PDB file of C-alpha atoms in Angstrom:
ATOM      1  CA  MET J   1      -0.071   0.153   0.069  1.00  0.00           C
ATOM      2  CA  ALA J   2       1.181   3.247  -0.751  1.00  0.00           C
ATOM      3  CA  ASP J   3       2.260   5.999   1.794  1.00  0.00           C
ATOM      4  CA  ILE J   4      -0.944   7.937   2.340  1.00  0.00           C
ATOM      5  CA  ASP J   5      -0.951  10.970   4.556  1.00  0.00           C
ATOM      6  CA  ILE J   6      -3.800  10.493   6.959  1.00  0.00           C
ATOM      7  CA  PRO J   7      -5.131  13.690   8.631  1.00  0.00           C
ATOM      8  CA  ALA J   8      -6.197  13.560  12.367  1.00  0.00           C
ATOM      9  CA  HIS J   9      -9.735  14.170  11.936  1.00  0.00           C
ATOM     10  CA  LEU J  10      -9.992  10.927   9.727  1.00  0.00           C
ATOM     11  CA  ILE J  11      -8.582   9.154  12.653  1.00  0.00           C
ATOM     12  CA  ASP J  12     -10.991  10.593  14.875  1.00  0.00           C
ATOM     13  CA  LEU J  13     -14.015   9.866  12.944  1.00  0.00           C
ATOM     14  CA  GLU J  14     -12.899   6.125  12.180  1.00  0.00           C
ATOM     15  CA  SER J  15     -11.929   5.766  15.738  1.00  0.00           C
ATOM     16  CA  ALA J  16     -15.578   7.003  16.984  1.00  0.00           C
ATOM     17  CA  ALA J  17     -17.596   4.850  14.578  1.00  0.00           C
ATOM     18  CA  TRP J  18     -15.278   1.864  15.214  1.00  0.00           C
ATOM     19  CA  ALA J  19     -16.105   2.177  18.784  1.00  0.00           C
ATOM     20  CA  GLU J  20     -19.829   2.479  18.193  1.00  0.00           C
ATOM     21  CA  GLN J  21     -19.524  -0.655  15.926  1.00  0.00           C
ATOM     22  CA  GLN J  22     -17.881  -2.609  18.523  1.00  0.00           C
ATOM     23  CA  ARG J  23     -20.614  -1.689  20.935  1.00  0.00           C
ATOM     24  CA  GLY J  24     -23.297  -2.786  18.249  1.00  0.00           C
ATOM     25  CA  ALA J  25     -24.260   0.714  18.173  1.00  0.00           C
ATOM     26  CA  LEU J  26     -22.880   2.160  14.743  1.00  0.00           C
ATOM     27  CA  THR J  27     -25.215   4.841  13.762  1.00  0.00           C
ATOM     28  CA  PHE J  28     -25.924   5.864  10.043  1.00  0.00           C
ATOM     29  CA  ALA J  29     -24.799   9.411  11.109  1.00  0.00           C
ATOM     30  CA  ALA J  30     -21.401   8.202  12.190  1.00  0.00           C
ATOM     31  CA  ALA J  31     -20.910   5.906   9.462  1.00  0.00           C
ATOM     32  CA  ASP J  32     -21.847   8.400   6.767  1.00  0.00           C
ATOM     33  CA  ALA J  33     -19.699  11.123   8.202  1.00  0.00           C
ATOM     34  CA  VAL J  34     -16.478   8.794   7.963  1.00  0.00           C
ATOM     35  CA  GLN J  35     -17.471   7.777   4.081  1.00  0.00           C
ATOM     36  CA  ALA J  36     -17.907  11.557   3.486  1.00  0.00           C
ATOM     37  CA  ALA J  37     -14.579  12.250   4.912  1.00  0.00           C
ATOM     38  CA  TYR J  38     -12.657   9.708   3.132  1.00  0.00           C
ATOM     39  CA  ARG J  39     -14.291  10.966  -0.171  1.00  0.00           C
ATOM     40  CA  ASP J  40     -13.606  14.441   0.206  1.00  0.00           C
ATOM     41  CA  HIS J  41      -9.976  13.889   1.398  1.00  0.00           C
ATOM     42  CA  ALA J  42      -9.057  11.239  -1.320  1.00  0.00           C
ATOM     43  CA  ALA J  43     -10.452  13.763  -3.749  1.00  0.00           C
ATOM     44  CA  ALA J  44      -8.491  16.728  -2.486  1.00  0.00           C
ATOM     45  CA  ALA J  45      -5.442  14.752  -2.048  1.00  0.00           C
ATOM     46  CA  GLY J  46      -5.538  12.843  -5.043  1.00  0.00           C
ATOM     47  CA  VAL J  47      -5.406   9.395  -3.812  1.00  0.00           C
ATOM     48  CA  SER J  48      -7.719   6.323  -3.995  1.00  0.00           C
ATOM     49  CA  ARG J  49     -10.578   6.581  -1.717  1.00  0.00           C
ATOM     50  CA  LEU J  50     -10.391   2.632  -1.028  1.00  0.00           C
ATOM     51  CA  GLU J  51      -6.632   2.875  -0.128  1.00  0.00           C
ATOM     52  CA  LEU J  52      -7.236   5.790   1.880  1.00  0.00           C
ATOM     53  CA  GLU J  53     -10.157   3.798   3.980  1.00  0.00           C
ATOM     54  CA  MET J  54      -7.881   0.892   4.280  1.00  0.00           C
ATOM     55  CA  ALA J  55      -4.969   2.831   5.553  1.00  0.00           C
ATOM     56  CA  VAL J  56      -7.220   4.614   8.224  1.00  0.00           C
ATOM     57  CA  LYS J  57      -8.909   1.552   9.439  1.00  0.00           C
ATOM     58  CA  GLN J  58      -5.549  -0.448   9.739  1.00  0.00           C
ATOM     59  CA  ALA J  59      -4.227   2.686  11.598  1.00  0.00           C
ATOM     60  CA  VAL J  60      -7.329   2.777  13.859  1.00  0.00           C
ATOM     61  CA  ARG J  61      -7.931  -1.185  14.271  1.00  0.00           C
ATOM     62  CA  HIS J  62      -4.457  -2.320  14.384  1.00  0.00           C
ATOM     63  CA  PRO J  63      -2.205   0.314  15.470  1.00  0.00           C
ATOM     64  CA  GLU J  64       0.514  -2.053  16.396  1.00  0.00           C
ATOM     65  CA  SER J  65       1.214  -2.919  12.868  1.00  0.00           C
ATOM     66  CA  ASP J  66       1.500   0.619  11.646  1.00  0.00           C
ATOM     67  CA  SER J  67       5.124   0.172  10.976  1.00  0.00           C
ATOM     68  CA  ALA J  68       4.656  -2.854   8.689  1.00  0.00           C
ATOM     69  CA  VAL J  69       2.281  -0.733   6.378  1.00  0.00           C
TER      70      VAL J  69
END
């Protein structure tokens, strides 16, 4: 996966959505906010939305393996 600059606000949004999901309480609003942020940042940065989302999820869900990405 290419090196992708991940802004802190994406980490914050994904972390909040991941916490909701783990509690079984993921809301549409949280999921929609994360996806909109992915689309907006990917378009502005000229990167793949999918690669961006995968990188953010990796950073949030598996922070111990960040150095391997």
